[in-house]
mmCIF file of C-alpha atoms and ligand atoms in Angstrom:
data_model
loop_
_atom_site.group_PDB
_atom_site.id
_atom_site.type_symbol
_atom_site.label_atom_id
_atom_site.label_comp_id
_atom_site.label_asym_id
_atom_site.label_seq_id
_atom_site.Cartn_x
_atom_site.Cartn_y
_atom_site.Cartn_z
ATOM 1 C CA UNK L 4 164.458 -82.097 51.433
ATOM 2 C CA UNK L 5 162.421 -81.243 48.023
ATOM 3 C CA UNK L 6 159.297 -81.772 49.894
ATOM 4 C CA UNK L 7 157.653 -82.829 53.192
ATOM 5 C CA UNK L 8 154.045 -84.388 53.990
ATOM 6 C CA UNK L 9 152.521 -82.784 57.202
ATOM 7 C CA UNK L 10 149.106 -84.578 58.115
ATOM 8 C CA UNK L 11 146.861 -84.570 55.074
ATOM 9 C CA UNK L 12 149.625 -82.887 52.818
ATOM 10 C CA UNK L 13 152.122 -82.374 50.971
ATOM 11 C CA UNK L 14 154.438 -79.425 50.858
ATOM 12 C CA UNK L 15 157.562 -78.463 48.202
ATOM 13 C CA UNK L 16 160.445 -76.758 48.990
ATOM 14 C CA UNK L 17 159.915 -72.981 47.816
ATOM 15 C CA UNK L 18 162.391 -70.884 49.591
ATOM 16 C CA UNK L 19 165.809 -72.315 50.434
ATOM 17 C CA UNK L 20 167.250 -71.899 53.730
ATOM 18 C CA UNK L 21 170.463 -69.748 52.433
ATOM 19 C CA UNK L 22 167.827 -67.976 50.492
ATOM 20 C CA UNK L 23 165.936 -66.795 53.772
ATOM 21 C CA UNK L 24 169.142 -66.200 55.700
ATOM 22 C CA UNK L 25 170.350 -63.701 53.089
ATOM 23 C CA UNK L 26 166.923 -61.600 52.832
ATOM 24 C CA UNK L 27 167.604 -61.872 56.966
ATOM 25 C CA UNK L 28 170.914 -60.452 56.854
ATOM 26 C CA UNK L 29 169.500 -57.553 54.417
ATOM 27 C CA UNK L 30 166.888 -57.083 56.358
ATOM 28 C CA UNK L 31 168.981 -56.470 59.395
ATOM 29 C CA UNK L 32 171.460 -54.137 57.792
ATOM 30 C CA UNK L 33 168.614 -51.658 57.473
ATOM 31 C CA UNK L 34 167.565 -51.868 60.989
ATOM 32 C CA UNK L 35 171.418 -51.552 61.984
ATOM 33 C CA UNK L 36 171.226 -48.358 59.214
ATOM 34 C CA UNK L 37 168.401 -46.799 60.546
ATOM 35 C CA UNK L 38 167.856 -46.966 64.322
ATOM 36 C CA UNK L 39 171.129 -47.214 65.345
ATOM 37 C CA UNK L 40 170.618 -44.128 67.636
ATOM 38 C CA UNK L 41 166.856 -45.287 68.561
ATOM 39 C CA UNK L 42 167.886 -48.289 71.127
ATOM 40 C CA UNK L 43 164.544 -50.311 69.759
ATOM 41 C CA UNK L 44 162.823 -53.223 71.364
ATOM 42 C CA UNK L 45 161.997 -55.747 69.463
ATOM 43 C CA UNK L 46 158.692 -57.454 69.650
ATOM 44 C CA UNK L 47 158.914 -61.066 68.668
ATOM 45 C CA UNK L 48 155.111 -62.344 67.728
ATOM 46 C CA UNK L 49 154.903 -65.806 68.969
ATOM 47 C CA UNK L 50 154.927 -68.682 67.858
ATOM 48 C CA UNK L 51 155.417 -67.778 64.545
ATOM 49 C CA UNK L 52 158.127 -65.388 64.663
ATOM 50 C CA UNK L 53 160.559 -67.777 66.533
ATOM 51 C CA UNK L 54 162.688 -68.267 64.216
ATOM 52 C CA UNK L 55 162.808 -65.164 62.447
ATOM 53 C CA UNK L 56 163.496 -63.103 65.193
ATOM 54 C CA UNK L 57 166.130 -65.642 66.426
ATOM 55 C CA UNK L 58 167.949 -65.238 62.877
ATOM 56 C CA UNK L 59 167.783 -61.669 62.736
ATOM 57 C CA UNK L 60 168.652 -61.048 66.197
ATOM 58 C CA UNK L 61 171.979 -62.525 65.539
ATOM 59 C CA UNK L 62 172.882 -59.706 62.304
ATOM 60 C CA UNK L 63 171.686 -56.520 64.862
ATOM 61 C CA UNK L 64 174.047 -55.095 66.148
ATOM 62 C CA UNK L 65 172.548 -51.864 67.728
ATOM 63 C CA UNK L 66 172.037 -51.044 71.436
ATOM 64 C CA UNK L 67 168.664 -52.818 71.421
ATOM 65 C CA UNK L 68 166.370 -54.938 73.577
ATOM 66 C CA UNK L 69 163.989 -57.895 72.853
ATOM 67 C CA UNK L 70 160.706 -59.104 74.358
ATOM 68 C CA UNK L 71 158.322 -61.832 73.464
ATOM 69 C CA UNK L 72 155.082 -61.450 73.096
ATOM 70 C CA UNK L 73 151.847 -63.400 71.927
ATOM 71 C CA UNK L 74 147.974 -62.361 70.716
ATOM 72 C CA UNK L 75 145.200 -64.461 72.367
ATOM 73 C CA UNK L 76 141.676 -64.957 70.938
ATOM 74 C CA UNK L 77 139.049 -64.992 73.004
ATOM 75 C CA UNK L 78 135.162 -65.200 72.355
ATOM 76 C CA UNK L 79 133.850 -61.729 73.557
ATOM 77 C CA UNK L 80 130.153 -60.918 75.005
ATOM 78 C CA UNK L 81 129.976 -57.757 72.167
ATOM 79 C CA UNK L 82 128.816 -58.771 68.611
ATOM 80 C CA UNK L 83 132.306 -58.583 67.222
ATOM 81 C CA UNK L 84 132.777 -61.777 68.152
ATOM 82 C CA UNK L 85 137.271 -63.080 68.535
ATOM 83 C CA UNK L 86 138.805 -60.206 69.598
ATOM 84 C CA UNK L 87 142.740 -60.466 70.074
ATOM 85 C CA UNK L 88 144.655 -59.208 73.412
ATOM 86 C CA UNK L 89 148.229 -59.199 73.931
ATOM 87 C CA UNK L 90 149.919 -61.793 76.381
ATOM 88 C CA UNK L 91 153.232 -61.407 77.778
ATOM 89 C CA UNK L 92 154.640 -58.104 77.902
ATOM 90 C CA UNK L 93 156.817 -57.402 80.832
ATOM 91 C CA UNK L 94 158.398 -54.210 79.312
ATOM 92 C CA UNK L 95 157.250 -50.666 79.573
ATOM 93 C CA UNK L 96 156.982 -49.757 76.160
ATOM 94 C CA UNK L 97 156.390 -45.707 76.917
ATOM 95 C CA UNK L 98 158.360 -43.378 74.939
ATOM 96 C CA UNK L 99 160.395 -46.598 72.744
ATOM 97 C CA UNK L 100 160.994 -47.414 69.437
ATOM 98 C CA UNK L 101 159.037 -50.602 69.153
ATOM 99 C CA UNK L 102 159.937 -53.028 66.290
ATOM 100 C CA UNK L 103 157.517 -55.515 65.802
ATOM 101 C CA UNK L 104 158.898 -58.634 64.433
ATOM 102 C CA UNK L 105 156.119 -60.937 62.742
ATOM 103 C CA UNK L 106 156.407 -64.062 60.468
ATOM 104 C CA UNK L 107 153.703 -63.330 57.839
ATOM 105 C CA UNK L 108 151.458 -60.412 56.810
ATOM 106 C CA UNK L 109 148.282 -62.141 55.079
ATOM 107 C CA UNK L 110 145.164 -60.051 54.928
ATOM 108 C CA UNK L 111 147.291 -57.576 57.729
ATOM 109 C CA UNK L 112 144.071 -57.764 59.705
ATOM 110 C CA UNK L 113 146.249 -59.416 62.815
ATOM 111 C CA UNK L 114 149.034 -56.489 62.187
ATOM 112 C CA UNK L 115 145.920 -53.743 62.503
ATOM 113 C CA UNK L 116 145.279 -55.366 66.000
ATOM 114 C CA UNK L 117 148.496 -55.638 67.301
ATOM 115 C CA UNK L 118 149.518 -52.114 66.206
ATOM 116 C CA UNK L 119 146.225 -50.636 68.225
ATOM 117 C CA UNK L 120 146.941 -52.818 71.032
ATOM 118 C CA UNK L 121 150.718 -51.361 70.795
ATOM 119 C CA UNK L 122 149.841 -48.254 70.957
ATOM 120 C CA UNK L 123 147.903 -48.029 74.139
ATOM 121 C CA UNK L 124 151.230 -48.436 75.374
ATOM 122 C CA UNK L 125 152.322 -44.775 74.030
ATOM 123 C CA UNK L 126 155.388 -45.692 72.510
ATOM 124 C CA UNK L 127 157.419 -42.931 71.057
ATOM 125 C CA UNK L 128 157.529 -45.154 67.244
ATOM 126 C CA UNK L 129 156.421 -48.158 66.018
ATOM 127 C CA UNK L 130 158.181 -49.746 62.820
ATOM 128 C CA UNK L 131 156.611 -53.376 61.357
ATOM 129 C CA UNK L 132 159.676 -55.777 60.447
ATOM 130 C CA UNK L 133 157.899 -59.265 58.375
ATOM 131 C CA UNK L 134 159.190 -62.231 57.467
ATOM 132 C CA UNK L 135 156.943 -62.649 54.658
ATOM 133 C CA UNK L 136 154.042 -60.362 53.268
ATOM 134 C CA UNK L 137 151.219 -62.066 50.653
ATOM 135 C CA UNK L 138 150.728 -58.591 48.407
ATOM 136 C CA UNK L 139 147.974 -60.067 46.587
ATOM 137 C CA UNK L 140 145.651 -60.635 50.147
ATOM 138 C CA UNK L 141 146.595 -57.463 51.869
ATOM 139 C CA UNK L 142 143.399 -55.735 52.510
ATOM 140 C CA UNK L 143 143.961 -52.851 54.831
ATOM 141 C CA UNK L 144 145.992 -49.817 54.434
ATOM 142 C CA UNK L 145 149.697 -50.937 55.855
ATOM 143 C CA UNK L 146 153.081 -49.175 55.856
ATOM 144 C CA UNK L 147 155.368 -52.278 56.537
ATOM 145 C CA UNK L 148 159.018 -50.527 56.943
ATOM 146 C CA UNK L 149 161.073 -54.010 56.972
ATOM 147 C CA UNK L 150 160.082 -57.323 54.605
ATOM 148 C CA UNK L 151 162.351 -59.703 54.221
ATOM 149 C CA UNK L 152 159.664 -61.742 51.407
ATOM 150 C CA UNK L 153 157.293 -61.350 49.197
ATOM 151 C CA UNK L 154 155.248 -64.700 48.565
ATOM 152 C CA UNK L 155 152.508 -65.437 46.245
ATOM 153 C CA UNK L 156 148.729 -65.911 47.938
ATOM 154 C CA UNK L 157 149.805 -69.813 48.633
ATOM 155 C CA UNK L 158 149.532 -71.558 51.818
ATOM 156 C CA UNK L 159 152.981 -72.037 53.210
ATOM 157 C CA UNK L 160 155.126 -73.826 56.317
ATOM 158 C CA UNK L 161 158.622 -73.681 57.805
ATOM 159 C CA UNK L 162 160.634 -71.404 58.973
ATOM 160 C CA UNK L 163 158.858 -70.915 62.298
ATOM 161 C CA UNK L 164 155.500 -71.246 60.280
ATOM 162 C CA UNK L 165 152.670 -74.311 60.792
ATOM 163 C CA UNK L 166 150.355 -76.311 58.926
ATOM 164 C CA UNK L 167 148.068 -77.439 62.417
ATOM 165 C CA UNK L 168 150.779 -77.162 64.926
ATOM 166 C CA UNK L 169 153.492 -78.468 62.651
ATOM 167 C CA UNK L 170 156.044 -77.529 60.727
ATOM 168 C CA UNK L 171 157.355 -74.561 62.590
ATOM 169 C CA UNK L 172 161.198 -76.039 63.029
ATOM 170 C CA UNK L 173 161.365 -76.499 59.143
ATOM 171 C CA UNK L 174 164.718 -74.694 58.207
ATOM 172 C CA UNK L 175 163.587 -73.512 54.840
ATOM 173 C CA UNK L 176 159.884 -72.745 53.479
ATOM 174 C CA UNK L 177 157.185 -75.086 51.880
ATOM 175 C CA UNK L 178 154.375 -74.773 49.738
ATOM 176 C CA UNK L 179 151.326 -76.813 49.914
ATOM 177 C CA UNK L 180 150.605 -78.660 46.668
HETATM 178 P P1 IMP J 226 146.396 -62.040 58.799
HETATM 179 O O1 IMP J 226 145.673 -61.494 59.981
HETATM 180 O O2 IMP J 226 145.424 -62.488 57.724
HETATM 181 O O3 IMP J 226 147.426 -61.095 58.223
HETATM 182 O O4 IMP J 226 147.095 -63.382 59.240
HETATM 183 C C1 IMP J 226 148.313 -63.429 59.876
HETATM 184 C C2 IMP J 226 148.542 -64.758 60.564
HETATM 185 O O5 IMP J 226 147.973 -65.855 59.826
HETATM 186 C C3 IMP J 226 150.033 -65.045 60.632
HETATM 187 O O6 IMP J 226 150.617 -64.501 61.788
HETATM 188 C C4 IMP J 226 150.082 -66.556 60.580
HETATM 189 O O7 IMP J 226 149.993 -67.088 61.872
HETATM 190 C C5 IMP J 226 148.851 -66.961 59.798
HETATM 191 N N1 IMP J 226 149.171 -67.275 58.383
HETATM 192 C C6 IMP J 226 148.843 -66.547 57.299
HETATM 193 N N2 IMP J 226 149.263 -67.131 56.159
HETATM 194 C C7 IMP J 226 149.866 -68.288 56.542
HETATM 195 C C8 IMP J 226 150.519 -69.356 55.801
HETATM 196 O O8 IMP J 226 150.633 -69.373 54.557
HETATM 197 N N3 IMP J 226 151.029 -70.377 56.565
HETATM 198 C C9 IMP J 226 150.925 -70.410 57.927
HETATM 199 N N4 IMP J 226 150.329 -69.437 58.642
HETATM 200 C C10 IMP J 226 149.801 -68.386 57.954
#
């Protein structure tokens, strides 16, 4: 499919689907390289992560675990307004190697969160493993240790990824026009 209209727009095929699968593969290879000794538990961020972490999962093949996990907003009483609290974790995270598995880094303002929220869970390490980072809007200081993308500053769908809701079983990614 060369392009696909969701709602109000239109999207064009940008990244093939044997395209993501190979950055995937790669992507897993280093994880297999270096924590094959660790046992790591995998985060999966949900929903966007879906399908990445379902892909990836498949090419590990280390003693590891995986969990699912997901970031609520809520409207707080304090002046900072949405603050973000993790849903879902059933797994003692103590003393782990915890691989968070995310589908995009944008302004890596959601990452920050998640990594302090991680954390109060003393966990022995904590590597970042993206789908897809947008260089250009990073705007806080981030060490992301696996990425399978790069991707201009261009809204984007597919791949476990949505445009309002939809979009997210797309098997390759899409660029708005
Ligand atoms: P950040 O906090 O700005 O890094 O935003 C991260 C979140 O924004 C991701 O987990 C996605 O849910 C969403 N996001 C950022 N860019 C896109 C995009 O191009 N398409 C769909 N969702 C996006």
């Amino acid at each position: 499919m060369a392009s696909v209209k969701i709602k109000d727009k239109v999207f064009n095929l940008s990244i093939p689907e044997e395209t993501i699968i190979g950055q995937v593969k790669r992507v897993a290879a280093e994880i297999n390289r270096d924590l094959a000794d660790s046992n790591p538990i995998f985060l999966c961020v949900l929903n966007g992560a879906f399908m990445f972490a379902g892909d990836l999962m498949k090419h590990v093949n280390i003693p590891s675990e995986i969990s699912f996990v997901k970031l609520s907003s809520y409207s707080g009483t304090e002046s900072t307004g949405r603050v973000k609290q993790l849903i879902g974790l059933s797994d003692t995270l103590r003393g782990r190697t915890v691989v968070i598995v995310e589908d995009i880094v944008d302004t890596g303002l959601t990452m920050l969160r998640l990594l302090d929220l991680i954390r109060e869970h003393e966990p022995k390490e904590v590597r970042i493993c993206s789908l897809l980072v947008k260089p250009d809007k990073l705007k806080v200081d981030l060490h992301i240790d696996y990425v399978a993308m790069e991707i201009p500053n261009e809204f984007i769908v597919g791949y476990g990824l949505d445009y309002d809701g939809q979009g997210r079983n797309l098997p390759a990614i899409y660029t708005v026009e």
